[in-house]
Coordinates of C-alpha atoms and ligand atoms in Angstrom, one line a residue:
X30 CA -16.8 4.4 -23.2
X31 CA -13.6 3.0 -21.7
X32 CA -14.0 -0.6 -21.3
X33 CA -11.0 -1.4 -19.7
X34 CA -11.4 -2.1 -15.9
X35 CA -9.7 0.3 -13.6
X36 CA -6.9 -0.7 -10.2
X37 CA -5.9 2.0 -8.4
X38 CA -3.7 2.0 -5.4
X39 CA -1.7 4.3 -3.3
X40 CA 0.8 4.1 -0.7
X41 CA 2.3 6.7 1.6
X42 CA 5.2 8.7 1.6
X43 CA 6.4 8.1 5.0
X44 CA 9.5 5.7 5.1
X45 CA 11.1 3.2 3.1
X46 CA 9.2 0.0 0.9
X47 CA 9.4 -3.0 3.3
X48 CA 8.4 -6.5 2.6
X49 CA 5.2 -6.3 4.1
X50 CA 4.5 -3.7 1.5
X51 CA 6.2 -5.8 -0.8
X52 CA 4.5 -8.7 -0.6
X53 CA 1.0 -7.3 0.4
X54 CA 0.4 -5.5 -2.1
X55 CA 2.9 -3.9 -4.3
X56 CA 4.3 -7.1 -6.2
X57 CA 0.6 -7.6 -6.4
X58 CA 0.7 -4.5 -8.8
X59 CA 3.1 -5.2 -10.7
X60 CA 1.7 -8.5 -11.6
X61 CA -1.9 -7.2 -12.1
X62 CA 0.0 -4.0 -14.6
X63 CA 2.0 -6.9 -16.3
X64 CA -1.5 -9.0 -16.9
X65 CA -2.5 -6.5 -19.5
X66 CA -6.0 -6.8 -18.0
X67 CA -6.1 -3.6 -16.8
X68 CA -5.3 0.0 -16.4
X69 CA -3.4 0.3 -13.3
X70 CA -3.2 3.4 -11.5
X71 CA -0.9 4.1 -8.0
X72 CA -0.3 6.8 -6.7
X73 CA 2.2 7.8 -3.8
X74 CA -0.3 9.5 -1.3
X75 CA 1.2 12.5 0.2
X76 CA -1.5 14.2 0.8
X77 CA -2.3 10.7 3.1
X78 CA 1.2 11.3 5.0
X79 CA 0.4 14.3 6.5
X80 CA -1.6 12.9 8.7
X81 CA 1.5 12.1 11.2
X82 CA 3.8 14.8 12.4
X83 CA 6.1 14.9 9.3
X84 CA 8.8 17.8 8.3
X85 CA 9.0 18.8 5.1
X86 CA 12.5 17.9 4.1
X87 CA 11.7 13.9 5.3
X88 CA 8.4 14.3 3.5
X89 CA 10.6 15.1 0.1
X90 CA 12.6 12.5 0.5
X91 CA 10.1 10.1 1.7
X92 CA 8.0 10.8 -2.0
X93 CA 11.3 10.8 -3.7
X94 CA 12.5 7.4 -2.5
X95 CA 8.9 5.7 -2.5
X96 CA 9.0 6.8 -6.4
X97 CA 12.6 5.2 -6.4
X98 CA 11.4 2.3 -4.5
X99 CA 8.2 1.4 -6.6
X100 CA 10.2 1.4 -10.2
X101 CA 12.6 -0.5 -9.2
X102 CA 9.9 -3.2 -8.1
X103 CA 9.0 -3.0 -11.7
X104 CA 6.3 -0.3 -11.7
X105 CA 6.1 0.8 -16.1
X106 CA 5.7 4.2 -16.3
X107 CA 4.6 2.6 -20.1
X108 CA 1.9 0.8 -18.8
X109 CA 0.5 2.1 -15.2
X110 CA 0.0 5.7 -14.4
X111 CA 2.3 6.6 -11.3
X112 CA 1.6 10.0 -9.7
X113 CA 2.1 12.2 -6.7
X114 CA -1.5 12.6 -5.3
X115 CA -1.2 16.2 -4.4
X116 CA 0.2 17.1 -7.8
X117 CA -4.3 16.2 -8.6
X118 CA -6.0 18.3 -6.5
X119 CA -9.2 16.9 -7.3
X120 CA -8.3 14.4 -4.6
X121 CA -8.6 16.5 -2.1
X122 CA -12.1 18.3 -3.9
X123 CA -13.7 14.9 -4.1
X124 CA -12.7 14.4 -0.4
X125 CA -14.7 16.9 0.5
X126 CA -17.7 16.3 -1.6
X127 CA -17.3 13.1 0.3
X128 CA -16.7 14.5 3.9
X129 CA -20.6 15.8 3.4
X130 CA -22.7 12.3 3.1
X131 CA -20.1 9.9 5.4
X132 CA -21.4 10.0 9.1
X133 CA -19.0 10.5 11.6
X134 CA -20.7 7.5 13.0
X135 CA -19.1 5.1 10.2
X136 CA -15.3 7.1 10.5
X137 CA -15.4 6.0 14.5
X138 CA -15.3 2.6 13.2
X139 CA -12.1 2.1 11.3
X140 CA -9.9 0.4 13.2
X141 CA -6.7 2.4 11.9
X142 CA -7.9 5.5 13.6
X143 CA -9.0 4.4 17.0
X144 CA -5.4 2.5 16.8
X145 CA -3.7 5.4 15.5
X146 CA -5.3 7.9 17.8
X147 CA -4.2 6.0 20.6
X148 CA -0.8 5.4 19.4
X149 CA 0.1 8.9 19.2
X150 CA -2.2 11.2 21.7
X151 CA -1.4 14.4 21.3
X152 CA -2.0 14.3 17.4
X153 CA -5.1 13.3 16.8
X154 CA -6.3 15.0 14.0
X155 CA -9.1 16.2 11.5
X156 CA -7.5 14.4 8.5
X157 CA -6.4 11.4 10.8
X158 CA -10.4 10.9 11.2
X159 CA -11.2 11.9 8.3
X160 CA -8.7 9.8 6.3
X161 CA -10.8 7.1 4.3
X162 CA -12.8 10.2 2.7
X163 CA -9.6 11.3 1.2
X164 CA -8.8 7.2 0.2
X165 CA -12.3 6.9 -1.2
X166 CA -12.0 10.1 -3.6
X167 CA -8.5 8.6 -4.3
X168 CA -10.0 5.4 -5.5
X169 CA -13.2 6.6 -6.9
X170 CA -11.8 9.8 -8.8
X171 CA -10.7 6.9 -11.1
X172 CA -13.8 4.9 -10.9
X173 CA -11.6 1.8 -10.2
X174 CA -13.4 -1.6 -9.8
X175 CA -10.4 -3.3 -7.8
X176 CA -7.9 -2.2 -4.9
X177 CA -4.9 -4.3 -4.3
X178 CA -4.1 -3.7 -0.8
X179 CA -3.1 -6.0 2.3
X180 CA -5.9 -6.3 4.8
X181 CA -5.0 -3.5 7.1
X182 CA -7.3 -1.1 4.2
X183 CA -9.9 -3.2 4.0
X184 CA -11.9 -1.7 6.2
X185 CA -11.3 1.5 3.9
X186 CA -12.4 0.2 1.1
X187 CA -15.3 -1.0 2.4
X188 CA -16.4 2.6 3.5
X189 CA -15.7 3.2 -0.2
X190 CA -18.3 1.0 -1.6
X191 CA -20.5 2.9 1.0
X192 CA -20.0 5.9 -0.2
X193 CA -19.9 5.1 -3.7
X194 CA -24.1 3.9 -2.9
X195 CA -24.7 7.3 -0.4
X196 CA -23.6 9.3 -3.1
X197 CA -25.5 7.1 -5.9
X198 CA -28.6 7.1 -3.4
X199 CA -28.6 11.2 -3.0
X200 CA -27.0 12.0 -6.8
X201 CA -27.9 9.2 -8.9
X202 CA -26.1 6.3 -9.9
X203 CA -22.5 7.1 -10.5
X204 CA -20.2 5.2 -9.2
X205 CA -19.3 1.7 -9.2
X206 CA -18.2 0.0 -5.6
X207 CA -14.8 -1.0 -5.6
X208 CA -13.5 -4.8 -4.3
X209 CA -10.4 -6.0 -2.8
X210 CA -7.3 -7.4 -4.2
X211 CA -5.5 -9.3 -1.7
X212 CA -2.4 -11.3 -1.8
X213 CA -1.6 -14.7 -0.1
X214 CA 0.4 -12.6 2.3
X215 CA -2.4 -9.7 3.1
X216 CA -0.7 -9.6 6.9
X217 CA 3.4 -9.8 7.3
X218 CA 4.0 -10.0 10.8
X219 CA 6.8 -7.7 12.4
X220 CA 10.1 -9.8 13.0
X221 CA 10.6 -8.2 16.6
X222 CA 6.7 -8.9 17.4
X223 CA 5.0 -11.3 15.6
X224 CA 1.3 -9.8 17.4
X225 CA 1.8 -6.8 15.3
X226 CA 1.6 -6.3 11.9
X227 CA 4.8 -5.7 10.1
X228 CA 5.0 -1.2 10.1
X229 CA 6.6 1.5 9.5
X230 CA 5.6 2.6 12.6
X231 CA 7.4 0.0 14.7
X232 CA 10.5 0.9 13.9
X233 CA 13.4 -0.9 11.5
X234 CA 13.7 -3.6 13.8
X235 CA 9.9 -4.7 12.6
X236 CA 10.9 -4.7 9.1
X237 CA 13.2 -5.5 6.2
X238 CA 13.2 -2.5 4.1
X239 CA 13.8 -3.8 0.0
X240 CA 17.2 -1.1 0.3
X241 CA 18.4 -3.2 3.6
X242 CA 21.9 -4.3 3.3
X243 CA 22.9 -8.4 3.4
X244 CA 24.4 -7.8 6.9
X245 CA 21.0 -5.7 8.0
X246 CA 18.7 -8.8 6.5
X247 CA 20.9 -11.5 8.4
X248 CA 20.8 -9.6 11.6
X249 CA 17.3 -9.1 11.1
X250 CA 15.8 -12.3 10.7
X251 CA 18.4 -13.7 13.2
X252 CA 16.8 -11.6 15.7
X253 CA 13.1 -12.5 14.6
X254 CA 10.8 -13.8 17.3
X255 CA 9.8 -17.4 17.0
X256 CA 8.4 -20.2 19.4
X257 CA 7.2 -23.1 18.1
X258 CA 6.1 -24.2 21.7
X259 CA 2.9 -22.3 21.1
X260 CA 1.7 -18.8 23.2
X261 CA 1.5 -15.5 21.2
X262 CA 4.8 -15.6 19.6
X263 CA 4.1 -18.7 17.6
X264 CA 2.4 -16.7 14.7
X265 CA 6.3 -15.8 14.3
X266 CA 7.7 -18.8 13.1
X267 CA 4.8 -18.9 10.3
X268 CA 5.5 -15.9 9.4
X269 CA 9.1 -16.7 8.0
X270 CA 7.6 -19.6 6.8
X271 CA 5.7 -17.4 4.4
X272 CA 8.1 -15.3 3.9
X273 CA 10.6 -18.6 2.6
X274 CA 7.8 -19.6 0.3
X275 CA 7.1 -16.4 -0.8
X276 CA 10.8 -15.5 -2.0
X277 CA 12.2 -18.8 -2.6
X278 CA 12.3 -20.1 -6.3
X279 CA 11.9 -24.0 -5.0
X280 CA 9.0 -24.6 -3.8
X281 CA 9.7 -28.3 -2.7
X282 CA 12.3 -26.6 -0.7
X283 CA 9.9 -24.5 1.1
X284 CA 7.5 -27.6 1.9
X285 CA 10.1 -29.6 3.2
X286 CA 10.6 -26.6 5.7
X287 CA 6.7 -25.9 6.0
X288 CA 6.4 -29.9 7.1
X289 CA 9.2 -29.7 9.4
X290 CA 7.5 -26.5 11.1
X291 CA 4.0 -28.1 11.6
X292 CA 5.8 -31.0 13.0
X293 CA 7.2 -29.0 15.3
X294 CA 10.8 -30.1 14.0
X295 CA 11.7 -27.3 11.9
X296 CA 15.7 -25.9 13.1
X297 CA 16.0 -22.4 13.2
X298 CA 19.5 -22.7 12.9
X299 CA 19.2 -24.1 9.8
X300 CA 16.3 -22.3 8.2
X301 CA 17.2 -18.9 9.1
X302 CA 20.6 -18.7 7.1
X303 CA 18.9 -19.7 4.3
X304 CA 15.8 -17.3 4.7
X305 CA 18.1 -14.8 5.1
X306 CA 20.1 -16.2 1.7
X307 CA 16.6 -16.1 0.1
X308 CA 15.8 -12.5 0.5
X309 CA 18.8 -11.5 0.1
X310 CA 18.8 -12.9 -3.6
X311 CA 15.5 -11.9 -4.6
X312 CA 16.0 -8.6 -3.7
X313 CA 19.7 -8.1 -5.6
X314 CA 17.9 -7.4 -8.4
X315 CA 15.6 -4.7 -7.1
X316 CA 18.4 -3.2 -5.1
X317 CA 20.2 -2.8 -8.3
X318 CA 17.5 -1.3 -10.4
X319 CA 17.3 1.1 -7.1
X320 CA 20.6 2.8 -7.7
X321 CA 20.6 2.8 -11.3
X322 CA 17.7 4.6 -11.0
X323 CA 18.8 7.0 -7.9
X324 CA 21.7 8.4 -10.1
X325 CA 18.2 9.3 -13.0
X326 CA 16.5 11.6 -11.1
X327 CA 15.4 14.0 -14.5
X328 CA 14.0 10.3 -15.7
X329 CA 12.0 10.0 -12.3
X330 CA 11.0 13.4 -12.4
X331 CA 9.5 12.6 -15.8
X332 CA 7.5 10.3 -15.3
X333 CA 6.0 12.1 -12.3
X334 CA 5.0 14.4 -14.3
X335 CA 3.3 12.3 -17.2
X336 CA 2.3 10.1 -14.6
X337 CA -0.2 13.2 -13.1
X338 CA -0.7 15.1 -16.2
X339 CA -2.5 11.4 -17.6
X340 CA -4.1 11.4 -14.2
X341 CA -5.3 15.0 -13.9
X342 CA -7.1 14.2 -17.0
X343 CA -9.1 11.4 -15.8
X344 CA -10.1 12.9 -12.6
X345 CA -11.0 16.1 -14.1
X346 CA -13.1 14.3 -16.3
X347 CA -14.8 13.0 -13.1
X348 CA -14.9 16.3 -10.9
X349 CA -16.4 17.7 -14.0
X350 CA -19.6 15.2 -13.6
X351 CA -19.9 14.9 -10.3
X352 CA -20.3 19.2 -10.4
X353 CA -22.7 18.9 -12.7
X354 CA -24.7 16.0 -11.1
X355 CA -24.7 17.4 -7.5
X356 CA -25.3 21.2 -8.5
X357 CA -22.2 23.2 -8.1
X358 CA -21.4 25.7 -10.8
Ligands
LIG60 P1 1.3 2.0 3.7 O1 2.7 1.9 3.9 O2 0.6 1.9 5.1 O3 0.8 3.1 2.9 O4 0.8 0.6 3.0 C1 0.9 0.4 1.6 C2 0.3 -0.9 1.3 O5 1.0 -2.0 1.9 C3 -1.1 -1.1 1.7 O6 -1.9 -1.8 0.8 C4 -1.0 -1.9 3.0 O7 -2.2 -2.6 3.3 C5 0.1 -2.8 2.7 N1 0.8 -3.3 3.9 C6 1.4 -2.5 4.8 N2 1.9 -3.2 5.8 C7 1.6 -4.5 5.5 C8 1.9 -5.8 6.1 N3 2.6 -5.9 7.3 N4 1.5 -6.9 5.5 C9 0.8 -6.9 4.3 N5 0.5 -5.7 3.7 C10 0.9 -4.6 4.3
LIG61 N1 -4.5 4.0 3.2 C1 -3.5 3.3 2.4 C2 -2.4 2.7 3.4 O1 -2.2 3.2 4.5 C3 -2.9 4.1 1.4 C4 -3.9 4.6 0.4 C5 -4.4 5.9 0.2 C6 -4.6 3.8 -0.5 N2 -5.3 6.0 -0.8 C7 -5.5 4.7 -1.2 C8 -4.7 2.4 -0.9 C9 -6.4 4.2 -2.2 C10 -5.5 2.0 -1.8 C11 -6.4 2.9 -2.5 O2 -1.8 1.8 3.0

C-alpha cells in the first residue's frame, strides 16, 4: 500500500496567475512538493473553466500559459504530477458517480454559485451548480488527505469530506475525507476594492498578474485603495501590508511598516514605492524562468503528457474500485 500521503490541487484555466493565487495557494505547493513529505498532485482544471462563457482559442491559451505560469513558480515535473484534467476522463466519470448521492439541497449552499449565478445571469448553468462534484472526483480520484487552497474553496472541500462519508455510508468505506491547507494569506484583497476578494473576474485592475510588467506593478499598487481612517476600505491598507511581509526578504522592515500602520502613522507615499520595489524583485526571477520556458514549448508539452499518463494511472486504479464496489460492470 502506498504510504505516502497525497495533496492534490487544481486551478483553472481562465486567465493569468495573480498574486492572490500566488500567495494563497500556489507557493503553498511548491513548498509542500519541496518538503518531500508528500506526493503532490495539481492539475490545471479545464474541465472546471468551462463553466464561464469561454472560446476555445482563449481557453488554449489560458491552459497553455497557466502550465507556463505554474513552472516557472517552481512546480517539478520530477517531483509533483502536473496534468490537464480533461486529458483523465475519469474526472469527469467520478463526477458523475458523485452527481448521484450529493443533494441538490447541499450544492444551493456554496457560496461561489449563488455569487456566481448572480454575477453573470444569463449563464447559469448545470456544471456551474454542479461544480464541487466535479472538484470532489478531482480530489478524491487521488484519495488525497490535504488541499492547499485559499479560503474561497473551502466550502468545496468541505462538501468533499461529505461525500467521501455518503459514498462510504452507501458503498463501504472507501475514501478518506480530505482537510485544508491554507496559507497565512488564504484571502488577497483586490487593489481597486479592498471588499472583494482579489479575481480574475474583476478585472486587471484587481490584480497583479506574476507576468505584469515593473511599470504595470507601480501603477497598480499606486492606484490601490487604502484609508486608514477606518470604513470599508480600511481592509486595503492591511492588505499591502501583507502583501510587504509576504514578499519582502526583511522582515524587521516589514514590522517597522506593520507598527506604523496600526498606529495609524504609516505614509503611503513612502511605503508604496517600496511595495511596489518588493514585488517587483521577487517576481524577476519568476518572470525570467517564464520566458525561458515560453520559447520550450516541446519541454512543456512533455511534461503534460507524463504528468497525465502518471495520473491516468492512479485514477484508473480508483475508477476501477469504485466500479466494482458500487456494481457497474
Ligand atoms: P482559481 O483561479 O479560482 O482557480 O484559484 C486557484 C487557487 O487560488 C485556489 O486555491 C483559490 O482559492 C486561490 N485564490 C484565488 N484567489 C485568491 C485570493 N484573492 N486570495 C487567496 N487565494 C486565492
Ligand atoms: N475550484 C477551484 C478554484 O476555483 C479549482 C479546483 C478544481 C480545485 N478542482 C480542485 C482546487 C480540486 C483544489 C482541489 O480555485
Amino acid at each position: 500500500m502506498n504510504q505516502t500521503p497525497v495533496i492534490f490541487s487544481g486551478i483553472k484555466a481562465t486567465g493569468k496567475m495573480h498574486i492572490g493565487n500566488y500567495l494563497g495557494a500556489v507557493k503553498n505547493w511548491v513548498t509542500l512538493q519541496n518538503s518531500g513529505d508528500y506526493q503532490t498532485i495539481y492539475s490545471i482544471v479545464d474541465l472546471h473553466s468551462l463553466t464561464i462563457d469561454i472560446g476555445k482559442e482563449e481557453l488554449l491559451a489560458n491552459t497553455g500559459d497557466m502550465t507556463i505560469d505554474l513552472l516557472a513558480t517552481g512546480i517539478d515535473p520530477k517531483k509533483s504530477i502536473l496534468f490537464i484534467q480533461s486529458q483523465v476522463k475519469e474526472h469527469a466519470e467520478l463526477a458523475w458517480v458523485f452527481n448521484c448521492i450529493l443533494p441538490v439541497s447541499e450544492l444551493e449552499k456554496m457560496t461561489q454559485f449563488k455569487d456566481k449565478a448572480k454575477r453573470h445571469k444569463d449563464n447559469v448553468n448545470m456544471g456551474l451548480f454542479d461544480y464541487p462534484a466535479l472538484m470532489a472526483a478531482d480530489i478524491l480520484l487521488y484519495h488525497a488527505t490535504a488541499v492547499p487552497i485559499g479560503d474561497d474553496q473551502d466550502q468545496h472541500v468541505e462538501l468533499t469530506r461529505k461525500v467521501a462519508r455518503k459514498f462510504n455510508n452507501r458503498w463501504g468505506e472507501y475514501f478518506q475525507e480530505p482537510q485544508t491547507i491554507l496559507t497565512k494569506i488564504p484571502r488577497l484583497m483586490a487593489l481597486n476594492d479592498p471588499a472583494k476578494k482579489m479575481s480574475k473576474d474583476l478585472g486587471p485592475k484587481s490584480y497583479i498578474a506574476l507576468s505584469d510588467t515593473p511599470d504595470e506593478i507601480r501603477d497598480k499598487i499606486a492606484k490601490a485603495v487604502t484609508d486608514t481612517g477606518g470604513g470599508k476600505n480600511a481592509v486595503g491598507g492591511k492588505n499591502l501590508i501583507d502583501l510587504f511581509e509576504a514578499f519582502v526578504d526583511d522582515d524587521n522592515i516589514a514590522a517597522k511598516f506593520k507598527g506604523d500602520y496600526k498606529n495609524g502613522q504609516l505614509q503611503y507615499s513612502t511605503f508604496k514605492p517600496m511595495l511596489a520595489n518588493v514585488i517587483i524583485s521577487a517576481l524577476k526571477p519568476i518572470q525570467e524562468k517564464r520566458k525561458e520556458l515560453a520559447k520550450n514549448s516541446d519541454y512543456v508539452a512533455s511534461v503534460l503528457k507524463e504528468g497525465a499518463e502518471k495520473a491516468r494511472t492512479m485514477a484508473e486504479k480508483t475508477m476501477r474500485e469504485v466500479r466494482e464496489k458500487i456494481g457497474l460492470l
